Coordinates of C-alpha atoms and ligand atoms in Angstrom, one line a residue:
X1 CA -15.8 16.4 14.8
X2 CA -12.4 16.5 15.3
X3 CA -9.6 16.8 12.3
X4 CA -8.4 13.2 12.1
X5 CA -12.8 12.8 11.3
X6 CA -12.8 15.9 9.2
X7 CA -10.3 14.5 7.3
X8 CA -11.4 11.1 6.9
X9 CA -14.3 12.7 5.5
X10 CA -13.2 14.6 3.2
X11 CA -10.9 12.1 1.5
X12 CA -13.6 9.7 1.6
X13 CA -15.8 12.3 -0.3
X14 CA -13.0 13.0 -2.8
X15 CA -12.7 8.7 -4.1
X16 CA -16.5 8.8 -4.2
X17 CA -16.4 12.2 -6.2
X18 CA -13.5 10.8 -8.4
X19 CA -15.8 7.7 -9.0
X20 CA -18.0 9.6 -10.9
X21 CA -17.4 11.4 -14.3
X22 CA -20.7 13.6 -16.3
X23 CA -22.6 12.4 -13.3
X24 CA -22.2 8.9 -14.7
X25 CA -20.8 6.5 -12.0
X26 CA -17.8 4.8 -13.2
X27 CA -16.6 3.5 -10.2
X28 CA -18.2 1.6 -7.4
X29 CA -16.5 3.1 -4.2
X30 CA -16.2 0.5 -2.2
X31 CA -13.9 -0.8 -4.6
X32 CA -11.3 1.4 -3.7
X33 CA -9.3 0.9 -0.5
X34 CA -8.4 3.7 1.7
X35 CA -4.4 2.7 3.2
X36 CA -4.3 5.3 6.2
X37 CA -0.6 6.3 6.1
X38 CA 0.5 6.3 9.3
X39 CA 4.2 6.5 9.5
X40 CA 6.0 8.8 11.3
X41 CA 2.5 10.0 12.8
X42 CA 2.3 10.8 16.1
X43 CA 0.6 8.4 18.6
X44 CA -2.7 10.0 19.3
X45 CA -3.5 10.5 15.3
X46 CA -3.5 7.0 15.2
X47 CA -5.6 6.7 18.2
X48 CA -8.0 9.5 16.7
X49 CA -8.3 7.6 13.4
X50 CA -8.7 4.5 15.3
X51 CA -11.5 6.1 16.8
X52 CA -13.1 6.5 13.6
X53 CA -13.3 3.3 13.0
X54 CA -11.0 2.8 10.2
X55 CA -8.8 -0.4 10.2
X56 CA -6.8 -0.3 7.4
X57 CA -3.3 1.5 7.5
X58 CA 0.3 1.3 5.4
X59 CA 3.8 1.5 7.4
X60 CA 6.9 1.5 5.6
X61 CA 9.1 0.5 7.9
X62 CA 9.3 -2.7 10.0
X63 CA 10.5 -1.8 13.3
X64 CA 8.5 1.6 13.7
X65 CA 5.4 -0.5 12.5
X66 CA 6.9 -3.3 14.8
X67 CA 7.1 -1.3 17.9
X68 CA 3.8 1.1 17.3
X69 CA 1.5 -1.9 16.3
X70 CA 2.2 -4.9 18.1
X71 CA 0.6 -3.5 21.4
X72 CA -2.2 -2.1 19.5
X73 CA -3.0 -4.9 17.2
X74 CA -4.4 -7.3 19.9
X75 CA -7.1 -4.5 20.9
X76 CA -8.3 -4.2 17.1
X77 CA -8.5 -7.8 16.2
X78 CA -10.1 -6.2 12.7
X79 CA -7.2 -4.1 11.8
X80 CA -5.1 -4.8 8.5
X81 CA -1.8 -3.7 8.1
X82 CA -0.4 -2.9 4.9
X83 CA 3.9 -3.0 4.2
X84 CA 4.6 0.0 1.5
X85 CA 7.9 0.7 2.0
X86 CA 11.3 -1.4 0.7
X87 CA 11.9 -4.8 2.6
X88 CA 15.2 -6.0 3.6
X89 CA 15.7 -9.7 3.6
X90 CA 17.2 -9.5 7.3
X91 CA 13.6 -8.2 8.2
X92 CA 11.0 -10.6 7.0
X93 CA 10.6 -12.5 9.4
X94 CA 9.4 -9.6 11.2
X95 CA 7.4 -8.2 8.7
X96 CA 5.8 -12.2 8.0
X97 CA 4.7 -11.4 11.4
X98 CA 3.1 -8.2 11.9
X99 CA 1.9 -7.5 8.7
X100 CA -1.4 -9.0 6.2
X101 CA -0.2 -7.7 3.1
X102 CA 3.2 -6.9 1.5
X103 CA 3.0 -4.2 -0.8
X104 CA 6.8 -4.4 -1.7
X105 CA 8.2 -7.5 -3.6
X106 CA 10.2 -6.1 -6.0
X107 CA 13.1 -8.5 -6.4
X108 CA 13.9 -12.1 -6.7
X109 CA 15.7 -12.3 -3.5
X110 CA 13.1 -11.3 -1.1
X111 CA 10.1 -12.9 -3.2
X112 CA 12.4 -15.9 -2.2
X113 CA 13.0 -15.6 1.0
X114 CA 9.4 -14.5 1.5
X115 CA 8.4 -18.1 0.5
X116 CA 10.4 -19.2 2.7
X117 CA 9.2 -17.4 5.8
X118 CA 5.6 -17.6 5.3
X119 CA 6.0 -21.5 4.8
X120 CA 7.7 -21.3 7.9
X121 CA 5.3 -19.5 9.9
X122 CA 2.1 -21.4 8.1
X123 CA 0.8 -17.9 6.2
X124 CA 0.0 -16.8 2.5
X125 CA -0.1 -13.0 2.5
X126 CA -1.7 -11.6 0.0
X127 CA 1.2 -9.5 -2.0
X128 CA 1.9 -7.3 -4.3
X129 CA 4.6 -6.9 -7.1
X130 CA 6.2 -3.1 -7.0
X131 CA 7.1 -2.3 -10.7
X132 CA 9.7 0.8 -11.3
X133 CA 7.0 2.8 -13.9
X134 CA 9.1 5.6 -14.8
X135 CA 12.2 2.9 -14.9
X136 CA 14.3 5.2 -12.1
X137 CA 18.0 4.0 -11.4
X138 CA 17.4 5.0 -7.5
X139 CA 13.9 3.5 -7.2
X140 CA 13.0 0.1 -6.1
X141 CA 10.8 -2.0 -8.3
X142 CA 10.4 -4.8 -11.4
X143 CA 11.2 -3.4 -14.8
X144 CA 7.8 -3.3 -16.5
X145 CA 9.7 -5.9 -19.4
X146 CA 10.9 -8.2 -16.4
X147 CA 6.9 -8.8 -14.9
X148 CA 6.2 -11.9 -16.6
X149 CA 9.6 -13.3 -15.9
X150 CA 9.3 -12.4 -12.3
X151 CA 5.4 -13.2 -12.1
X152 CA 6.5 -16.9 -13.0
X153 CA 8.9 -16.8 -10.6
X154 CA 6.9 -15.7 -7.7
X155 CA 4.4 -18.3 -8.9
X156 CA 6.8 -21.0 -8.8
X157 CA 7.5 -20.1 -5.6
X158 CA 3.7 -20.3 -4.3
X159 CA 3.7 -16.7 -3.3
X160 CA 0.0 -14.7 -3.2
X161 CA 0.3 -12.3 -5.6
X162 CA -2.5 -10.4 -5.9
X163 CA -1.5 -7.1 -7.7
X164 CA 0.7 -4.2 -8.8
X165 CA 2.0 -1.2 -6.9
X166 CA 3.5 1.8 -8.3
X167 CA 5.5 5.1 -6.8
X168 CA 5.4 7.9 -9.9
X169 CA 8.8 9.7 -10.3
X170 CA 8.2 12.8 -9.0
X171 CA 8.7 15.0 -11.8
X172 CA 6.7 13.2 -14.2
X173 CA 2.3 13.3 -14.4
X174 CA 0.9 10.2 -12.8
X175 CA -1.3 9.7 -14.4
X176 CA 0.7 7.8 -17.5
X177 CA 2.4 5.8 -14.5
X178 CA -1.5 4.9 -13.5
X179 CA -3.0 4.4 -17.0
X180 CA 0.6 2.1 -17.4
X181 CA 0.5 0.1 -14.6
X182 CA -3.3 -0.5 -14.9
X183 CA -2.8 -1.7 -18.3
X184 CA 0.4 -4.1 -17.1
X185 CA -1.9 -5.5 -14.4
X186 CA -4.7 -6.4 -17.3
X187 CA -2.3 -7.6 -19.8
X188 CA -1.0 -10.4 -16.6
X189 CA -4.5 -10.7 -14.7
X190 CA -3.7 -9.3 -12.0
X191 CA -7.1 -7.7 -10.1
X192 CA -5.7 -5.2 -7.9
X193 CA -3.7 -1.3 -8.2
X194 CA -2.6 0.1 -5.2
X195 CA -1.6 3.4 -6.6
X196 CA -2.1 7.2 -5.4
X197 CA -0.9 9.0 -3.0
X198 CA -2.1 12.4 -1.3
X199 CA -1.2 15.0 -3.8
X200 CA -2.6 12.3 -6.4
X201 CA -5.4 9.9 -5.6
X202 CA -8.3 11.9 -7.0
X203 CA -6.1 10.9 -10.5
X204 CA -5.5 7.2 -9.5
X205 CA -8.9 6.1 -9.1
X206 CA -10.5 6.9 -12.5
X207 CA -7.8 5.0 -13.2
X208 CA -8.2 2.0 -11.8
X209 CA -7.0 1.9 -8.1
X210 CA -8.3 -0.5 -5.8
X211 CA -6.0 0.6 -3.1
X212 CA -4.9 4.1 -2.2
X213 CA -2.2 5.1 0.0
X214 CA -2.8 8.3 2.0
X215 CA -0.7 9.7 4.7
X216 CA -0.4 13.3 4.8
X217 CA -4.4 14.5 3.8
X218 CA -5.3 12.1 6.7
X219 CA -2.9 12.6 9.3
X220 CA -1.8 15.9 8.5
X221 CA 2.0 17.1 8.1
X222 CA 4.8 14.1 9.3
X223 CA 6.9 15.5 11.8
X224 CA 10.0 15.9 10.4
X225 CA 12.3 16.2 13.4
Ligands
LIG17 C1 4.6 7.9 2.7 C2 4.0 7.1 1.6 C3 2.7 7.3 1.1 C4 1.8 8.4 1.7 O1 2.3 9.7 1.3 P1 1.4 11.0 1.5 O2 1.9 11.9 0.5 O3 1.6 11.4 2.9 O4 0.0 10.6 1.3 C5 2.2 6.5 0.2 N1 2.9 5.5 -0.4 C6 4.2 5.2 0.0 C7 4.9 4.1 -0.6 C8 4.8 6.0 1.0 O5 6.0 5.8 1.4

């Protein structure tokens, strides 16, 4: 087994073990979706967790994700790629494109001009609403007290939304920012939490993730240079 398998592994073993509290399932598994992180990652981690079988991966950045996947995607006609990081409105035509789920609307602008494009281009991706837990000046995201508003919106504009996505401040415990959004996705109906991250998925899926994003514990260390 190489590392990129050994790792897999592992995490995989970590969401089934964080399914289960006093040996009581609480949690079926295959609920919860495993977003291989693969920005910044060099080429042949990709290729190694590609070998695994795994087809499901997050980018946050259009034109990396733009010039990494488009030559790979027609060889895994399977693969699903997730959009976690901000959208710029001069870049969704791009990201209408490559991507199958948007993991990012978290203003009025772009859910418009999202409507827009995917009209354009014939889709409905499947997205989700960002919400700014932990209410952070610098970070992107609906106010938790602005959802409904904006929900109504994005229905109005025919938009797929499909759930809630959160980034915890960093200096805060997650897991409020978990138990919150889980409860803000309940209170509109919304079915699906992509939430957790490496250094805190193991606390997201007692909570209610359905999604979880992991770079790092999969790929190992992102370059930094
Ligand atoms: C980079 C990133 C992740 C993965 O981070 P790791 O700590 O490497 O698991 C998850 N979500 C978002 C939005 C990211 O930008």
């Amino acid at each position: 087994m190489n590392d990129i398998q050994k790792n897999l592994s592992e995490v995989q073993g970590k969401i089934k073990k964080a399914c289960v509290r006093n040996k009581k399932i609480m949690r079926d598994a295959g609920d919860v979706n495993l977003v291989a992180v693969s920005k910044k990652q060099p080429i042949d981690r990709i290729h190694a967790m590609l070998k695994t079988g795994h087809r499901l991966y997050g980018e946050n950045r259009v034109q990396e994700a733009k010039e990494r996947w488009s030559d790979l995607r027609p060889q895994y006609p399977d693969l699903t790629l997730h959009l976690i990081g901000p959208l710029q409105t001069n870049k969704v035509k791009d990201a209408v494109e490559l991507f199958d789920v948007i993991e990012t609307l978290d203003r009025p602008k772009l859910a418009k001009a999202l409507s827009v494009e995917m009209d354009k281009q014939g889709k409905s991706l499947p997205c989700f609403i960002q919400v700014n837990t932990g209410a952070e000046d610098q970070k992107a995201g609906i106010a938790p007290g602005e959802l409904p508003e904006f929900l109504k919106l994005c229905h109005d504009l025919r938009l797929n939304i499909i759930g809630l996505m959160c980034i915890p401040p960093v200096d805060a415990p997650p897991a409020l920012h978990f138990a919150f959004l889980n409860k803000l996705a309940a209170q509109n109906n919304l079915k699906e939490l992509s939430m957790g991250m490496s250094s805190d998925f193991e606390k997201a899926v007692p909570l209610g993730a359905t999604y979880v994003r992991v770079g790092s514990a999969l790929f190992g260390e992102r370059p930094t240079i």
